[in-house]
Coordinates of C-alpha atoms and ligand atoms in Angstrom, one line a residue:
M12 CA 0.0 0.0 0.0
M13 CA 1.5 3.4 -1.0
H14 CA 1.7 6.0 1.6
A15 CA 3.4 9.4 1.2
T16 CA 6.3 9.5 3.7
V17 CA 7.8 12.8 2.9
P18 CA 6.3 16.3 3.6
T19 CA 4.0 17.4 0.8
V20 CA 5.1 20.1 -1.5
V21 CA 2.4 22.1 -3.4
S22 CA 3.7 24.1 -6.3
A23 CA 2.6 27.7 -6.9
E24 CA 1.1 26.4 -10.2
V25 CA -1.2 24.1 -8.2
V26 CA -2.2 27.0 -5.9
D27 CA -3.1 29.1 -9.0
A28 CA -5.1 26.2 -10.4
L29 CA -7.0 25.9 -7.1
C30 CA -7.7 29.7 -7.1
A31 CA -9.1 29.3 -10.7
I32 CA -11.5 26.6 -9.5
V33 CA -12.9 28.0 -6.3
G34 CA -11.9 31.7 -6.5
K35 CA -8.9 33.3 -4.9
E36 CA -11.0 34.4 -1.8
N37 CA -11.6 30.7 -1.1
V38 CA -8.0 29.6 -1.0
I39 CA -5.8 30.0 2.1
Y40 CA -2.0 29.4 2.0
G41 CA -0.4 32.1 4.2
D42 CA 1.3 30.5 7.2
E43 CA -0.5 32.7 9.7
E44 CA -4.0 32.1 8.2
L45 CA -3.3 28.4 8.1
L46 CA -2.7 28.3 11.8
V47 CA -6.4 27.9 12.4
Y48 CA -6.1 24.6 10.5
E49 CA -3.1 23.2 12.3
C50 CA -5.1 20.8 14.5
D51 CA -8.6 19.9 15.6
A52 CA -9.8 19.7 19.2
Y53 CA -7.1 17.2 19.9
T54 CA -4.4 19.8 20.3
I55 CA -1.5 17.7 21.3
E56 CA -0.3 17.1 17.7
K57 CA -0.2 19.9 15.2
Q58 CA 0.8 20.3 11.5
L59 CA -0.1 22.9 8.9
P60 CA -1.7 21.8 5.7
N61 CA 0.0 23.4 2.6
V62 CA -3.3 24.9 1.4
V63 CA -6.9 25.1 2.5
V64 CA -9.7 25.4 0.0
L65 CA -13.2 26.4 0.7
P66 CA -15.4 25.2 -2.2
Q67 CA -19.0 26.2 -2.6
T68 CA -20.4 23.5 -4.9
T69 CA -20.0 19.7 -5.4
G70 CA -18.6 20.5 -8.9
Q71 CA -15.8 22.6 -7.3
V72 CA -15.0 19.9 -4.8
A73 CA -14.7 17.3 -7.6
A74 CA -12.5 19.7 -9.6
V75 CA -10.2 20.3 -6.6
V76 CA -10.0 16.5 -5.9
K77 CA -9.2 15.8 -9.6
L78 CA -6.4 18.4 -9.6
C79 CA -5.0 16.8 -6.4
A80 CA -5.2 13.4 -8.0
Q81 CA -3.2 14.6 -11.1
H82 CA -0.5 16.0 -8.8
Q83 CA -0.6 13.1 -6.3
L84 CA -1.4 15.4 -3.4
P85 CA -3.0 14.2 -0.1
I86 CA -6.5 15.6 0.5
I87 CA -7.9 16.2 4.0
P88 CA -11.7 16.7 4.2
R89 CA -12.6 19.0 7.1
G90 CA -15.9 20.2 8.7
A91 CA -15.8 22.3 11.8
G92 CA -12.6 20.8 13.2
T93 CA -14.2 19.7 16.5
S94 CA -12.8 16.2 16.2
L95 CA -11.2 15.1 19.5
S96 CA -8.8 12.5 18.1
G97 CA -6.7 14.3 15.5
T98 CA -8.8 12.9 12.6
V99 CA -8.4 16.2 10.7
L100 CA -4.6 16.5 11.1
A101 CA -2.7 17.2 7.9
V102 CA 0.1 14.7 9.0
T103 CA 2.3 15.2 5.9
G104 CA 0.6 18.5 4.9
G105 CA -1.6 18.4 1.8
V106 CA -4.7 20.2 0.5
M107 CA -7.4 20.6 3.1
I108 CA -10.9 20.7 1.7
T109 CA -13.1 22.6 4.2
L110 CA -16.8 22.3 3.7
S111 CA -17.9 25.3 5.9
R112 CA -19.0 27.3 2.8
M113 CA -21.3 24.4 1.7
A114 CA -23.6 24.7 4.7
K115 CA -27.1 25.1 3.3
I116 CA -30.3 23.2 4.1
L117 CA -31.3 22.5 0.5
E118 CA -34.7 21.0 1.0
I119 CA -37.0 19.9 3.8
D120 CA -39.5 17.2 2.8
Y121 CA -42.1 17.2 5.7
R122 CA -44.3 14.6 4.0
N123 CA -41.5 12.0 4.0
R124 CA -39.7 13.5 7.0
R125 CA -36.4 14.1 5.4
A126 CA -34.0 16.9 4.9
L127 CA -31.3 17.3 2.2
V128 CA -28.4 19.4 3.5
E129 CA -24.9 20.3 2.3
A130 CA -22.1 18.6 4.2
G131 CA -21.0 21.7 6.0
C132 CA -24.4 22.3 7.5
V133 CA -24.1 22.6 11.3
N134 CA -25.9 19.7 13.1
A135 CA -28.1 21.9 15.3
W136 CA -29.4 24.0 12.3
I137 CA -31.4 21.0 11.1
T138 CA -33.4 20.7 14.3
N139 CA -33.8 24.5 14.6
A140 CA -35.3 24.5 11.1
V141 CA -37.9 21.8 11.7
K142 CA -38.8 22.0 15.4
A143 CA -41.8 24.3 14.8
Q144 CA -43.3 21.3 12.9
G145 CA -42.7 19.0 15.9
L146 CA -39.7 17.3 14.2
F147 CA -36.0 16.9 15.0
Y148 CA -32.8 15.4 13.8
A149 CA -31.8 12.9 16.5
P150 CA -28.0 12.6 16.7
D151 CA -27.0 15.3 19.1
P152 CA -23.3 15.4 19.8
S153 CA -22.5 17.9 22.6
S154 CA -20.6 19.9 19.9
Q155 CA -23.8 20.1 17.9
S156 CA -23.9 23.9 17.7
A157 CA -20.6 23.8 15.8
C158 CA -19.9 20.4 14.2
T159 CA -21.1 19.6 10.7
I160 CA -23.2 16.8 9.2
G161 CA -20.3 15.8 7.0
G162 CA -18.1 15.4 10.1
N163 CA -20.8 13.5 11.8
V164 CA -21.1 11.1 8.9
A165 CA -17.3 10.6 8.8
T166 CA -17.1 9.9 12.6
N167 CA -20.6 8.2 13.0
S168 CA -21.3 10.7 15.8
G169 CA -23.4 9.9 18.8
G170 CA -24.5 12.2 21.7
P171 CA -26.4 12.1 24.9
H172 CA -29.5 10.8 23.2
T173 CA -27.7 7.9 21.5
L174 CA -28.8 5.6 24.3
K175 CA -32.4 5.4 22.9
L176 CA -32.2 6.7 19.4
G177 CA -28.9 5.4 18.0
V178 CA -26.0 7.2 16.2
T179 CA -25.6 8.9 12.9
T180 CA -25.8 5.7 10.8
N181 CA -29.3 5.2 12.1
H182 CA -30.5 8.6 10.9
V183 CA -28.6 9.2 7.6
L184 CA -30.4 7.8 4.6
G185 CA -27.9 8.6 1.9
F186 CA -25.2 11.0 0.7
E187 CA -23.3 12.3 -2.2
M188 CA -19.5 11.7 -2.1
V189 CA -16.7 12.9 -4.3
M190 CA -14.3 9.9 -4.7
P191 CA -10.6 10.4 -4.4
D192 CA -10.3 10.4 -8.2
G193 CA -13.0 13.1 -8.5
E194 CA -16.0 11.0 -9.5
I195 CA -19.3 12.0 -7.9
I196 CA -21.4 9.1 -6.5
W197 CA -24.6 9.0 -4.5
F198 CA -24.7 6.2 -1.9
G199 CA -27.9 5.0 -0.2
T200 CA -31.4 6.4 -0.5
R201 CA -31.6 9.1 -3.2
P202 CA -33.1 12.5 -2.5
D203 CA -35.4 12.3 -5.5
G204 CA -37.7 9.9 -3.7
G205 CA -36.2 6.5 -4.5
E206 CA -36.3 4.2 -1.5
E207 CA -33.5 1.9 -0.3
V208 CA -31.3 0.9 -3.2
D209 CA -30.6 -2.8 -3.7
G210 CA -27.3 -4.4 -3.2
Y211 CA -24.6 -3.9 -0.6
D212 CA -25.1 -1.2 2.1
L213 CA -22.1 0.9 1.0
R214 CA -23.7 3.9 2.8
G215 CA -23.2 1.9 6.0
A216 CA -19.6 1.0 5.2
I217 CA -18.7 4.6 4.5
I218 CA -20.3 6.1 7.7
G219 CA -17.5 6.3 10.3
C220 CA -14.6 6.1 7.7
E221 CA -13.0 9.2 9.2
G222 CA -12.7 11.0 5.9
M223 CA -10.6 8.3 4.3
F224 CA -12.9 7.2 1.5
G225 CA -13.8 10.5 -0.1
V226 CA -15.4 14.0 0.5
V227 CA -19.1 13.9 1.4
T228 CA -20.9 16.9 -0.2
R229 CA -24.6 16.5 0.4
V230 CA -26.5 14.4 3.0
L231 CA -30.1 13.1 3.1
V232 CA -31.1 12.8 6.8
Q233 CA -34.2 11.5 8.3
L234 CA -36.3 13.6 10.7
I235 CA -38.3 12.1 13.6
R236 CA -41.3 13.3 15.5
A237 CA -40.4 15.0 18.8
P238 CA -41.7 13.0 21.9
Q239 CA -45.1 14.0 23.3
M240 CA -43.5 14.5 26.7
Y241 CA -40.2 14.7 28.5
K242 CA -39.5 14.0 32.2
T243 CA -36.0 15.3 32.9
M244 CA -34.5 14.9 36.3
M245 CA -31.3 15.4 38.1
G246 CA -30.2 12.8 40.7
V247 CA -27.7 14.1 43.3
F248 CA -25.4 11.5 44.7
E249 CA -22.6 11.4 47.3
N250 CA -20.3 9.5 45.0
V251 CA -19.9 8.2 41.4
D252 CA -20.2 4.6 42.6
D253 CA -23.8 5.1 43.7
A254 CA -24.6 7.1 40.6
S255 CA -23.0 4.4 38.3
R256 CA -25.0 1.7 40.0
T257 CA -28.2 3.7 39.4
V258 CA -27.5 3.7 35.7
S259 CA -27.1 -0.1 35.6
D260 CA -30.2 -0.6 37.8
I261 CA -32.4 1.6 35.6
I262 CA -31.5 -0.4 32.5
A263 CA -31.8 -3.7 34.4
A264 CA -35.3 -2.7 35.4
G265 CA -36.3 -2.8 31.7
M266 CA -36.4 1.0 31.0
V267 CA -34.5 2.8 28.3
P268 CA -34.4 6.5 29.1
G269 CA -33.7 9.0 26.3
A270 CA -30.4 9.9 28.0
M271 CA -28.4 9.2 31.2
E272 CA -25.5 11.5 31.6
M273 CA -23.1 11.8 34.5
M274 CA -21.0 14.6 35.8
D275 CA -18.5 14.1 38.7
Q276 CA -17.8 16.6 41.4
L277 CA -14.9 18.5 39.7
I278 CA -16.8 19.1 36.5
T279 CA -20.0 19.9 38.3
Q280 CA -18.2 22.6 40.2
A281 CA -16.7 24.0 37.0
V282 CA -20.0 23.9 35.2
E283 CA -21.8 25.7 38.1
A284 CA -19.1 28.4 38.2
A285 CA -19.5 29.0 34.5
Y286 CA -23.3 28.7 34.0
H287 CA -25.0 29.1 37.4
F288 CA -27.7 26.5 37.0
G289 CA -27.8 25.6 40.7
F290 CA -25.9 22.4 40.8
P291 CA -24.9 21.3 44.4
L292 CA -21.2 22.0 44.7
D293 CA -20.7 19.3 47.4
A294 CA -22.3 16.5 45.4
G295 CA -20.0 13.6 44.5
A296 CA -21.9 13.0 41.2
V297 CA -24.9 14.4 39.3
L298 CA -26.9 12.1 37.0
I299 CA -29.1 13.7 34.4
I300 CA -31.9 11.2 33.4
E301 CA -34.3 12.0 30.7
L302 CA -37.4 9.9 30.0
D303 CA -39.4 10.7 26.8
G304 CA -42.3 9.3 24.8
L305 CA -46.0 9.2 25.0
A306 CA -47.4 11.0 28.1
A307 CA -49.4 7.9 29.2
G308 CA -47.2 5.9 31.5
L309 CA -44.3 8.4 31.7
D310 CA -45.2 9.4 35.3
Q311 CA -45.1 5.8 36.5
Q312 CA -41.7 5.4 34.8
A313 CA -40.4 8.6 36.5
E314 CA -41.6 7.3 39.9
R315 CA -39.7 4.0 39.3
V316 CA -36.5 5.9 38.3
I317 CA -36.8 8.1 41.4
E318 CA -37.2 4.9 43.5
I319 CA -34.1 3.4 42.0
C320 CA -32.1 6.6 42.6
K321 CA -33.2 6.6 46.2
K322 CA -32.4 2.9 46.7
N323 CA -28.8 3.9 45.5
K324 CA -28.7 6.6 48.2
A325 CA -29.5 9.6 46.0
R326 CA -29.5 12.6 48.3
E327 CA -32.1 14.4 46.1
V328 CA -33.9 13.9 42.8
R329 CA -34.9 17.2 41.2
M330 CA -37.4 17.2 38.3
A331 CA -37.2 20.0 35.6
K332 CA -40.4 21.9 36.1
T333 CA -40.5 23.7 32.8
D334 CA -39.2 23.2 29.3
Q335 CA -37.0 26.2 29.9
E336 CA -35.4 24.5 32.9
R337 CA -34.9 21.3 30.9
M338 CA -33.2 23.3 28.1
E339 CA -31.0 25.0 30.7
L340 CA -30.0 21.7 32.2
W341 CA -29.0 20.3 28.8
K342 CA -27.2 23.5 27.9
C343 CA -25.0 23.1 31.0
R344 CA -24.3 19.4 30.2
K345 CA -23.5 20.1 26.5
R346 CA -21.2 23.0 27.4
A347 CA -19.4 21.2 30.1
F348 CA -16.2 20.9 28.1
G349 CA -16.3 24.7 27.7
A350 CA -16.2 25.2 31.5
I351 CA -12.8 23.4 31.7
G352 CA -11.0 26.6 30.8
R353 CA -11.6 27.5 34.5
L354 CA -9.6 24.5 35.7
S355 CA -6.7 24.2 33.3
P356 CA -5.2 25.7 30.1
N357 CA -5.4 22.3 28.3
F358 CA -7.3 19.1 28.5
L359 CA -7.1 15.7 26.8
T360 CA -10.5 14.2 26.3
Q361 CA -10.6 10.4 26.3
D362 CA -13.5 8.4 24.8
G363 CA -13.5 4.8 26.0
V364 CA -16.3 2.4 26.5
V365 CA -16.9 -0.2 29.2
P366 CA -19.8 -2.4 29.9
R367 CA -22.3 -0.3 32.0
S368 CA -21.9 -2.7 35.0
K369 CA -18.2 -1.9 35.1
L370 CA -18.7 1.8 35.4
P371 CA -18.0 2.0 39.2
E372 CA -14.8 0.0 38.8
M373 CA -13.7 2.2 35.9
M374 CA -14.4 5.4 37.8
R375 CA -12.2 4.1 40.6
F376 CA -9.5 3.2 38.1
I377 CA -9.6 6.8 36.7
R378 CA -9.2 8.2 40.3
A379 CA -6.2 5.9 40.8
C380 CA -4.8 7.1 37.5
S381 CA -5.2 10.7 38.5
E382 CA -3.2 10.1 41.6
K383 CA -0.6 8.0 39.9
H384 CA 0.1 10.6 37.2
G385 CA -0.4 13.7 39.4
L386 CA -3.1 15.2 37.1
R387 CA -6.7 16.1 37.8
I388 CA -9.2 14.2 35.7
P389 CA -12.8 15.4 35.9
N390 CA -15.5 13.2 34.2
V391 CA -18.6 14.1 32.2
F392 CA -20.0 11.3 30.1
H393 CA -22.7 9.3 28.4
A394 CA -23.2 6.9 31.4
G395 CA -26.1 5.1 29.8
D396 CA -23.9 3.9 27.0
G397 CA -20.9 3.1 29.3
N398 CA -19.1 5.8 27.1
I399 CA -16.7 7.5 29.4
H400 CA -15.1 10.9 28.8
P401 CA -12.3 11.5 31.3
L402 CA -10.9 15.0 30.8
I403 CA -7.2 14.8 31.6
L404 CA -6.0 18.3 32.7
Y405 CA -2.5 19.5 31.7
D406 CA -0.5 22.5 30.7
E407 CA 1.0 22.2 27.2
R408 CA 3.8 24.5 28.2
E409 CA 5.1 21.8 30.6
P410 CA 6.5 18.9 28.5
D411 CA 6.4 16.6 31.6
Q412 CA 2.7 17.2 32.0
V413 CA 2.0 16.5 28.4
R414 CA 3.9 13.2 28.8
R415 CA 1.9 12.3 31.9
A416 CA -1.4 13.2 30.3
L417 CA -0.7 10.9 27.4
E418 CA 0.3 8.1 29.7
A419 CA -2.8 8.5 31.8
G420 CA -4.9 8.4 28.7
H421 CA -3.2 5.2 27.6
D422 CA -3.7 3.6 31.0
I423 CA -7.4 4.4 30.9
L424 CA -8.0 3.2 27.4
N425 CA -6.0 0.0 28.0
M426 CA -8.2 -0.7 31.0
C427 CA -11.4 -0.1 28.9
I428 CA -10.2 -2.8 26.5
E429 CA -9.2 -5.1 29.4
M430 CA -12.7 -4.7 30.8
G431 CA -14.3 -5.9 27.6
G432 CA -15.0 -2.4 26.2
S433 CA -13.3 -0.3 23.5
A434 CA -10.8 2.5 23.1
T435 CA -13.4 4.7 21.3
G436 CA -17.1 5.2 21.7
E437 CA -17.7 8.1 19.3
H438 CA -14.7 10.3 18.7
G439 CA -12.9 7.9 16.3
I440 CA -9.3 6.7 16.0
G441 CA -7.7 9.6 14.1
V442 CA -4.0 9.8 15.0
E443 CA -4.6 9.6 18.7
K444 CA -5.7 6.0 19.1
I445 CA -3.7 4.3 16.3
D446 CA -1.8 2.3 18.9
F447 CA -5.0 0.7 20.2
M448 CA -6.1 -0.7 16.9
A449 CA -3.7 -3.6 17.1
K450 CA -4.9 -4.3 20.6
Q451 CA -8.6 -4.4 19.7
F452 CA -8.4 -6.0 16.3
T453 CA -6.6 -9.0 14.9
K454 CA -4.2 -8.7 11.9
E455 CA -6.9 -10.2 9.7
D456 CA -9.5 -7.6 10.9
L457 CA -7.1 -4.8 10.1
D458 CA -6.2 -6.3 6.7
A459 CA -9.9 -6.5 5.9
M460 CA -10.3 -2.8 6.9
R461 CA -7.3 -1.9 4.7
T462 CA -8.7 -3.8 1.8
L463 CA -12.0 -1.9 2.1
R464 CA -10.2 1.4 2.3
R465 CA -8.1 0.6 -0.9
I466 CA -11.3 0.0 -2.8
F467 CA -12.4 3.6 -2.2
D468 CA -8.9 5.1 -2.2
P469 CA -6.3 2.9 -3.9
E470 CA -3.6 5.6 -3.6
N471 CA -4.1 6.3 0.1
R472 CA -4.3 10.0 -0.5
C473 CA -7.5 10.7 1.2
N474 CA -6.9 11.8 4.8
P475 CA -3.7 9.6 5.1
H476 CA -1.8 8.4 8.2
K477 CA -4.9 7.8 10.3
M478 CA -6.4 4.8 12.0
F479 CA -4.0 2.1 10.9
P480 CA -1.0 0.9 12.9
G481 CA 2.3 1.9 11.3
S482 CA 1.0 5.3 10.2
K483 CA 3.4 8.2 10.4
R484 CA 3.0 10.8 13.1
C485 CA 3.6 14.6 12.9
A486 CA 6.8 14.2 14.9
D487 CA 8.2 12.1 12.1
F488 CA 8.4 15.1 9.8
A489 CA 10.6 18.1 9.8
P490 CA 9.0 21.6 9.3
R491 CA 8.9 22.4 5.6
K492 CA 8.2 25.1 3.1
Q493 CA 4.4 25.4 2.5
I494 CA 4.4 26.4 -1.1
A495 CA 7.2 25.8 -3.6
A496 CA 7.9 28.5 -6.1
Ligands
LIG513 C1 -17.0 20.1 23.1 C2 -17.1 18.9 22.2 C3 -18.1 17.9 22.5 C4 -18.2 16.8 21.7 N1 -19.2 15.9 21.9 C5 -19.4 14.9 21.1 C6 -20.4 14.0 21.3 O1 -21.3 14.1 22.2 N2 -20.5 12.9 20.4 C7 -19.7 12.7 19.4 O2 -19.8 11.8 18.7 N3 -18.6 13.6 19.2 C8 -18.5 14.6 20.0 N4 -17.4 15.5 19.8 C9 -16.5 15.2 18.7 C10 -16.8 15.9 17.3 O3 -17.6 17.0 17.5 C11 -17.5 14.9 16.3 O4 -16.6 13.9 16.0 C12 -18.0 15.6 15.1 O5 -18.7 14.7 14.3 C13 -16.9 16.2 14.2 O6 -17.6 17.1 13.2 P1 -16.8 18.2 12.5 O7 -17.7 18.9 11.5 O8 -16.1 19.1 13.5 O9 -15.7 17.4 11.7 P2 -14.1 17.6 11.7 O10 -13.6 17.6 13.1 O11 -13.8 18.7 10.8 O12 -13.7 16.2 11.0 C14 -13.9 15.0 11.6 C15 -13.6 13.8 10.7 O13 -14.5 13.9 9.6 C16 -13.9 14.0 8.4 N5 -14.8 14.9 7.6 C17 -15.3 16.1 8.0 N6 -16.1 16.6 7.0 C18 -16.1 15.6 6.0 C19 -16.8 15.5 4.7 N7 -17.6 16.5 4.3 N8 -16.5 14.4 4.0 C20 -15.7 13.5 4.4 N9 -15.1 13.5 5.6 C21 -15.3 14.6 6.4 C22 -12.5 14.6 8.6 O14 -11.6 14.3 7.6 C23 -12.2 13.9 10.0 O15 -11.8 12.6 9.7 C24 -17.3 16.6 20.6 C25 -16.3 17.5 20.3 C26 -16.2 18.7 21.2 C27 -15.1 19.7 20.9

């Protein structure tokens, strides 16, 4: 398999050709302007692309991709750059294709409950556009006010409501993708009304490919009816063990809440300081539990949940009294990462999965890790899915802290795998978790994945050096000149 192992050089002639395709105002190549694109929300590794292009049509994307194919240049598709695992890193440089100027909602088909959007459309815009009609787009990553549908497709994003409603693949019907040679292909259900296409589910195979199969340009999503009623409550616990047991007990009792999200004491304090919701500062853990569905029977379910919380020594269970209060609670949860700035200049977000029943043990392990590495690790996570997000606090100006943060992350993810879980729940592999692939998969599994990738991208030019063991890292490359004369 071919892989560029030297820094990419883009000639001035190619930059001129890119300008001719998308317009000069949609091409960025000055080192200072490129700084915005040196990393995603995984800020430990950084590398500048040579050029960033911001196309406005699928035709322009295809022309850019064809030009890159002619010149054997790596292409890196990018949405909003909120990835937390370095999936958007231009490891050897290359041409970054950013979809943020293709962000329109093209069509809403209320009759068939579908929306056709451009790949750069921000996730939350879809629900905002249809909520007056009682509909919504279900996958709701906590980054939904910034991240794009193209990025969601590429990482198969989940969110707090994944527990009941599933992830991106369960809500995307089809999409248009520019292949690495520039060909434009529609995968899955077409927007012109055609139902499921026959044959292999290539749509399903592409979702979660981390931008390594092509550039997604338009997406057909399904809209679902908003529940008749919500019951959203906040359980306050003395410690994370009691809160974790509550999560397992609720599922074991046969209920599937819309969401079950946990915040430990450190993050609760930071969130309260930032957003003033009224979280108890002395609570060991706060559990947000949301029930939704038909109004009939929801009160009884809520009573049963409260009973289970109390059995697990909840100090208090507070019910959101108004829709406004419910929205405020969710805003705090979804902006929790944003409150970390109060605690530390930098943080490394981990994204492991453990069986729900192992949550108490995992939380104890994270506390031990925090002590071992001398770094604080607050936790805010999708407890219902067993999808943990320890936030390892460090200061990037201190190399020793960076080293310890990485080690703590490795210890935690290794333990997730040992406990029968996974090193990623929703943030993907990117460059961050490459080392875990060989732990989670056999050589045969990895070969099969590589074979699939080669079918879409035989030259390995589309978002190279991600996911597979043996990939190069930024540190392997010396700084280089961005544009050759
Ligand atoms: C505060 C915060 C909270 C988060 N919460 C969640 C959460 O709850 N659930 C969750 O799943 N994730 C979460 N994330 C991670 C991240 O937001 C998601 O992975 C999201 O889907 C990335 O979308 P993006 O538009 O930012 O994509 P980017 O970060 O730009 O790209 C991500 C990947 O998608 C590829 N890509 C982007 N656009 C395209 C395209 N048009 N065609 C092909 N490939 C493309 C890129 O090459 C890259 O591999 C969170 C991140 C932050 C910072």
